[in-house]
mmCIF file of C-alpha atoms and ligand atoms in Angstrom:
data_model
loop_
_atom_site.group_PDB
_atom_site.id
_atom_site.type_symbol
_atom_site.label_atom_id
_atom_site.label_comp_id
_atom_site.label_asym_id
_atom_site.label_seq_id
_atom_site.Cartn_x
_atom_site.Cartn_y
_atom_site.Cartn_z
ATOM 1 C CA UNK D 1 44.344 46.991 108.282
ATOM 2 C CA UNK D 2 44.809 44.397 110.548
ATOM 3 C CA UNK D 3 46.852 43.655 113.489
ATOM 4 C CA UNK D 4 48.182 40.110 113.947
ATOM 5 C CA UNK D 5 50.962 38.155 116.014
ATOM 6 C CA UNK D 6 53.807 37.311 113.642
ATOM 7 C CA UNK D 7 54.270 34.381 111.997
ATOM 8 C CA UNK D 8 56.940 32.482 110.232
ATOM 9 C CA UNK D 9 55.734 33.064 106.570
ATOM 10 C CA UNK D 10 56.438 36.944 107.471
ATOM 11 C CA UNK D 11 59.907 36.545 108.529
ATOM 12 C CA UNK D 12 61.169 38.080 104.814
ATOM 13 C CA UNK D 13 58.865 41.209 104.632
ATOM 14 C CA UNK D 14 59.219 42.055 107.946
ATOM 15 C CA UNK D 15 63.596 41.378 107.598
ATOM 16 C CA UNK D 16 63.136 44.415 104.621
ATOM 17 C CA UNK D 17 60.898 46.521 106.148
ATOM 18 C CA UNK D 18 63.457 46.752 109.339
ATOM 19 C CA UNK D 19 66.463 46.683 106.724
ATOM 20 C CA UNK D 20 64.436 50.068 105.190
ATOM 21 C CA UNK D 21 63.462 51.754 107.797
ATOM 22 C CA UNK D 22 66.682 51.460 110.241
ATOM 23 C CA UNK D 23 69.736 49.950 108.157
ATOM 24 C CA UNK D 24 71.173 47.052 106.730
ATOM 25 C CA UNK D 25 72.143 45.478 109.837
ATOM 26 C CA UNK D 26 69.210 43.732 110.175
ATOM 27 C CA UNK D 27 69.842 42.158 107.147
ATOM 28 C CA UNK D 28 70.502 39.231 108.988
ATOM 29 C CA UNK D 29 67.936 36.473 108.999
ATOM 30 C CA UNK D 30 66.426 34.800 110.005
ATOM 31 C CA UNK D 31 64.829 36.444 112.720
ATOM 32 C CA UNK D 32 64.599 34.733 116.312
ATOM 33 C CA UNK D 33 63.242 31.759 115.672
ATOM 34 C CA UNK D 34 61.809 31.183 119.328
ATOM 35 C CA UNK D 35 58.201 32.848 118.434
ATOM 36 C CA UNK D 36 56.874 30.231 121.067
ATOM 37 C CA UNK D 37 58.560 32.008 123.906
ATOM 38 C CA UNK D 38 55.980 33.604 125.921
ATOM 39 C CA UNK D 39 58.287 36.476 126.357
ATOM 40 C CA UNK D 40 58.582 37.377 123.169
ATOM 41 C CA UNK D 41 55.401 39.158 121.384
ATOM 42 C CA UNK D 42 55.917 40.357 117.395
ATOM 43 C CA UNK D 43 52.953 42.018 116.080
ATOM 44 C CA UNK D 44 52.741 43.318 112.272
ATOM 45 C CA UNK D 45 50.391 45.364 110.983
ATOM 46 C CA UNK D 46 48.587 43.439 107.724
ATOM 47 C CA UNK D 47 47.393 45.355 104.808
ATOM 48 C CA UNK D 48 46.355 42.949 102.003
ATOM 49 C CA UNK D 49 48.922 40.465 102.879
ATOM 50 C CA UNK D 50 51.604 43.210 102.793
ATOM 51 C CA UNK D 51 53.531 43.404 105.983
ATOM 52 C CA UNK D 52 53.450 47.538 106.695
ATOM 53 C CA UNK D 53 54.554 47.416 110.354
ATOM 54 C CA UNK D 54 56.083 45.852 113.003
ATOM 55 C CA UNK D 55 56.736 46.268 117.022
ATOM 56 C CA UNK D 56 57.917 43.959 119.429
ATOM 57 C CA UNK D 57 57.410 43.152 122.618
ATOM 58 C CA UNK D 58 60.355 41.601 125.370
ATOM 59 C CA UNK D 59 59.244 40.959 128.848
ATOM 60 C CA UNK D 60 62.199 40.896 131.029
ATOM 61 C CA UNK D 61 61.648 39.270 134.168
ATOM 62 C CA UNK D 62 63.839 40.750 136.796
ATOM 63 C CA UNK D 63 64.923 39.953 140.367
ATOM 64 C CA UNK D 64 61.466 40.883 141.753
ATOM 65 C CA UNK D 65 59.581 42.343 139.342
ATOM 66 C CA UNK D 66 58.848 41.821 135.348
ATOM 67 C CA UNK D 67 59.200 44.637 132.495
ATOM 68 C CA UNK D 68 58.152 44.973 128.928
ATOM 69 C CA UNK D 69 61.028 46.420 126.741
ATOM 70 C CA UNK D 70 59.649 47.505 123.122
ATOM 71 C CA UNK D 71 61.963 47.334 120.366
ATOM 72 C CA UNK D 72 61.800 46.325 116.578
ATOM 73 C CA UNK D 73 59.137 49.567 115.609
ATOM 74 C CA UNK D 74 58.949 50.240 112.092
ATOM 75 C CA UNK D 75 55.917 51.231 109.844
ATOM 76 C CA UNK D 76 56.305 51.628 106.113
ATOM 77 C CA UNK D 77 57.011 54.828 104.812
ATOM 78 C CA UNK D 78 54.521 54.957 102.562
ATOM 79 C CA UNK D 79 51.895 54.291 105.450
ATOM 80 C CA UNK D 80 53.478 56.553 108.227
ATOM 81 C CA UNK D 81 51.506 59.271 109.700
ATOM 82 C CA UNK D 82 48.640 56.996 109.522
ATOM 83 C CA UNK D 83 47.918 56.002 113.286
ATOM 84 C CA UNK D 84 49.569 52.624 112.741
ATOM 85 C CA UNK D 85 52.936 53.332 115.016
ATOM 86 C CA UNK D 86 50.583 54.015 117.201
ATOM 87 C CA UNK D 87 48.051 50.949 117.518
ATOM 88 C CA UNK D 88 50.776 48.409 117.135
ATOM 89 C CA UNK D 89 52.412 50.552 120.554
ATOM 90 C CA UNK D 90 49.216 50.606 122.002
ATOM 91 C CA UNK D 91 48.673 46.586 121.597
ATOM 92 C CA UNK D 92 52.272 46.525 122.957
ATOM 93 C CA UNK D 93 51.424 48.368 126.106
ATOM 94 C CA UNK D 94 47.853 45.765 126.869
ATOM 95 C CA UNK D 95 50.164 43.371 126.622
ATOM 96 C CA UNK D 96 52.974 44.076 129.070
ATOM 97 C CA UNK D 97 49.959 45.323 131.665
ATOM 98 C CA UNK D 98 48.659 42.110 130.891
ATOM 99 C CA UNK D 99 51.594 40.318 131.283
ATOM 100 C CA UNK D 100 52.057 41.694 134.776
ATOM 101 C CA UNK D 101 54.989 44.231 134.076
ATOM 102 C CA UNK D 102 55.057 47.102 136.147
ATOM 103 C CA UNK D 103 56.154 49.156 133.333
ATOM 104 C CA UNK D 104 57.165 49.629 129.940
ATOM 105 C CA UNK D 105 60.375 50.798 128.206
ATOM 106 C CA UNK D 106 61.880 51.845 125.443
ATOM 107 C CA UNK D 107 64.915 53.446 123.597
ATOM 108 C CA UNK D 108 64.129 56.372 120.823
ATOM 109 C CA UNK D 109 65.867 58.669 118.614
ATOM 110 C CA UNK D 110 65.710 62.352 119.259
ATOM 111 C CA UNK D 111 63.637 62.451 116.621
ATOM 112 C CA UNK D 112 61.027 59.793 117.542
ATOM 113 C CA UNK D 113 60.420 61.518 121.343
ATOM 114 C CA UNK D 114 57.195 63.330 120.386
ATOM 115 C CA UNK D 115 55.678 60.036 118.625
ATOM 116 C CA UNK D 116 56.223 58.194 121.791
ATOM 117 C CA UNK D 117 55.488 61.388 124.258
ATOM 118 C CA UNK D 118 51.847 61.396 122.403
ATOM 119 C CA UNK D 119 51.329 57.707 123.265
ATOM 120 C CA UNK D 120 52.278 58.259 127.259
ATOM 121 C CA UNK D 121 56.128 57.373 127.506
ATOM 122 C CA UNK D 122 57.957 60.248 129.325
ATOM 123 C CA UNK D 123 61.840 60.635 128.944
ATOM 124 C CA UNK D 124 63.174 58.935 131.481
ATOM 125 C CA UNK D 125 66.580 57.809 132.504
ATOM 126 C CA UNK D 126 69.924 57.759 130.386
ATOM 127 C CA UNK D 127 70.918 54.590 128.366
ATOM 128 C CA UNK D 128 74.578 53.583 128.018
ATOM 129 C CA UNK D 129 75.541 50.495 125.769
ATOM 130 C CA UNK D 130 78.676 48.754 124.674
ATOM 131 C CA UNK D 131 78.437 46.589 121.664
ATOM 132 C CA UNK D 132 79.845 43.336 121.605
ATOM 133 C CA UNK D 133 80.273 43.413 117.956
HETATM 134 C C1 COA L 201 58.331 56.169 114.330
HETATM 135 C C2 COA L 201 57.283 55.471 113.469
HETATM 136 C C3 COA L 201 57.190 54.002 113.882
HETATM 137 C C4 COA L 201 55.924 56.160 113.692
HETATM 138 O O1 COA L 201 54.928 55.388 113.045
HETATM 139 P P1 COA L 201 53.660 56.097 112.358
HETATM 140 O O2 COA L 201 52.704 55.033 111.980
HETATM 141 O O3 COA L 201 54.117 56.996 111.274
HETATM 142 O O4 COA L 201 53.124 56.974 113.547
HETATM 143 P P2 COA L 201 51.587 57.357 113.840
HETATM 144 O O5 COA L 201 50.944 57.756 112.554
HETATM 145 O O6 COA L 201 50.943 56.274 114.604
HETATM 146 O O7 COA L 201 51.796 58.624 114.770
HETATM 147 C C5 COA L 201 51.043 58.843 115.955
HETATM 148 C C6 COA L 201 51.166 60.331 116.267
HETATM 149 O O8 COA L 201 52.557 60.673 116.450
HETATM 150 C C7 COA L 201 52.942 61.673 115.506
HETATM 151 N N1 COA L 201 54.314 61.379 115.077
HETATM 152 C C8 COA L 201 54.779 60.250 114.496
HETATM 153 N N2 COA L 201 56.109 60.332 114.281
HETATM 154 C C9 COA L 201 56.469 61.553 114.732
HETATM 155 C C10 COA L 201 57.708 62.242 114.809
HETATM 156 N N3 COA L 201 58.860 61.677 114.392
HETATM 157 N N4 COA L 201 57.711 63.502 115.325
HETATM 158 C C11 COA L 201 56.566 64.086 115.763
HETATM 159 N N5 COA L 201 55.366 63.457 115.742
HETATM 160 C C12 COA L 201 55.317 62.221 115.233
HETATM 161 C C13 COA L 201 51.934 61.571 114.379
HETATM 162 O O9 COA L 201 51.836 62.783 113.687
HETATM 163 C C14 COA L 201 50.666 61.227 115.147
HETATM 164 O O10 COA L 201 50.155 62.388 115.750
HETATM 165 P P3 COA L 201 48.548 62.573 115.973
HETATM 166 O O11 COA L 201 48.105 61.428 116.863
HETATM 167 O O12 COA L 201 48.452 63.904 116.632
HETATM 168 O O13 COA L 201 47.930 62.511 114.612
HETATM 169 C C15 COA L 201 57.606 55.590 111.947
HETATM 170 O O14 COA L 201 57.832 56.932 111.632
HETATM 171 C C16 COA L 201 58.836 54.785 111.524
HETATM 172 O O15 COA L 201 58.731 53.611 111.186
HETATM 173 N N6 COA L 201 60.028 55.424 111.495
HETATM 174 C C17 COA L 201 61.249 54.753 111.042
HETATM 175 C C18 COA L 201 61.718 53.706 112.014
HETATM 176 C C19 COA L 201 61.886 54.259 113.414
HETATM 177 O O16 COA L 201 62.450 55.327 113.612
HETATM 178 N N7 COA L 201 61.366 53.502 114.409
HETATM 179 C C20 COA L 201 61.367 53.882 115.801
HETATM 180 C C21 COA L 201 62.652 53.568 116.450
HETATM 181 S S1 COA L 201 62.829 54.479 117.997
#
């Protein structure tokens, strides 16, 4: 298995395995196109040219400080359970130290809290959202 930025050429596995794994809103390609932006780092997870997961990577810069915001994690269901949630995170989290954030965030189902607990994240403050559409 190998773990790799993501490219263009991935931008249809990776719209399925999101579409699979969440819903089909994300059935909307193609995916941001800006893969240049420093700010923005997809990795996938590469299993003989099969696309099996995928985490991304938002740093935010703020008023006086920066912070890395993960979203996008999905692993295949038919690899899950595997360690592979768990790398791609990992990668995620050298990466916003790297980047100089002074920490890293993320939103999770109920559900997902002990996946994320086991990697370091503690629960943490409340999120509140409105949707614009
Ligand atoms: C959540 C998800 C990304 C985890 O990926 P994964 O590759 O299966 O996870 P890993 O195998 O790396 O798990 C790492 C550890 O967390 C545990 N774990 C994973 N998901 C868990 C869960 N929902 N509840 C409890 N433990 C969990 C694993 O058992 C493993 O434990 P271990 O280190 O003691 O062996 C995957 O289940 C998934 O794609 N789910 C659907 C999409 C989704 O919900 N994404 C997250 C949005 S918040």
């Amino acid at each position: 298995m190998e773990i790799r930025n993501l490219n263009r050429n991935d931008f249809d596995q990776v719209i399925n395995l999101l579409v699979t794994s969440f819903s089909s809103r994300y059935n909307h390609p193609p995916i941001n196109e800006n893969l240049n932006n420093p700010n923005t780092i997809c990795l996938v997870a590469v299993i003989d040219n099969v696309i099996i997961g995928v985490a991304s990577l938002y740093i935010i810069e703020k008023l006086t400080r920066k912070m890395g915001l993960i979203e996008d994690v999905a692993v295949d269901l038919k690899y899950r359970g595997k360690g592979i949630g768990k790398k791609l995170i990992q990668k995620l989290i050298v990466e916003s130290k790297k980047q100089g954030c002074d920490k890293t965030v993320l939103n999770s189902t109920e559900n997902n809290v002990p996946f994320y607990e086991k990697i370091g994240f503690t629960v943490n403050e409340l999120q509140m959202v409105l949707r614009n559409n």
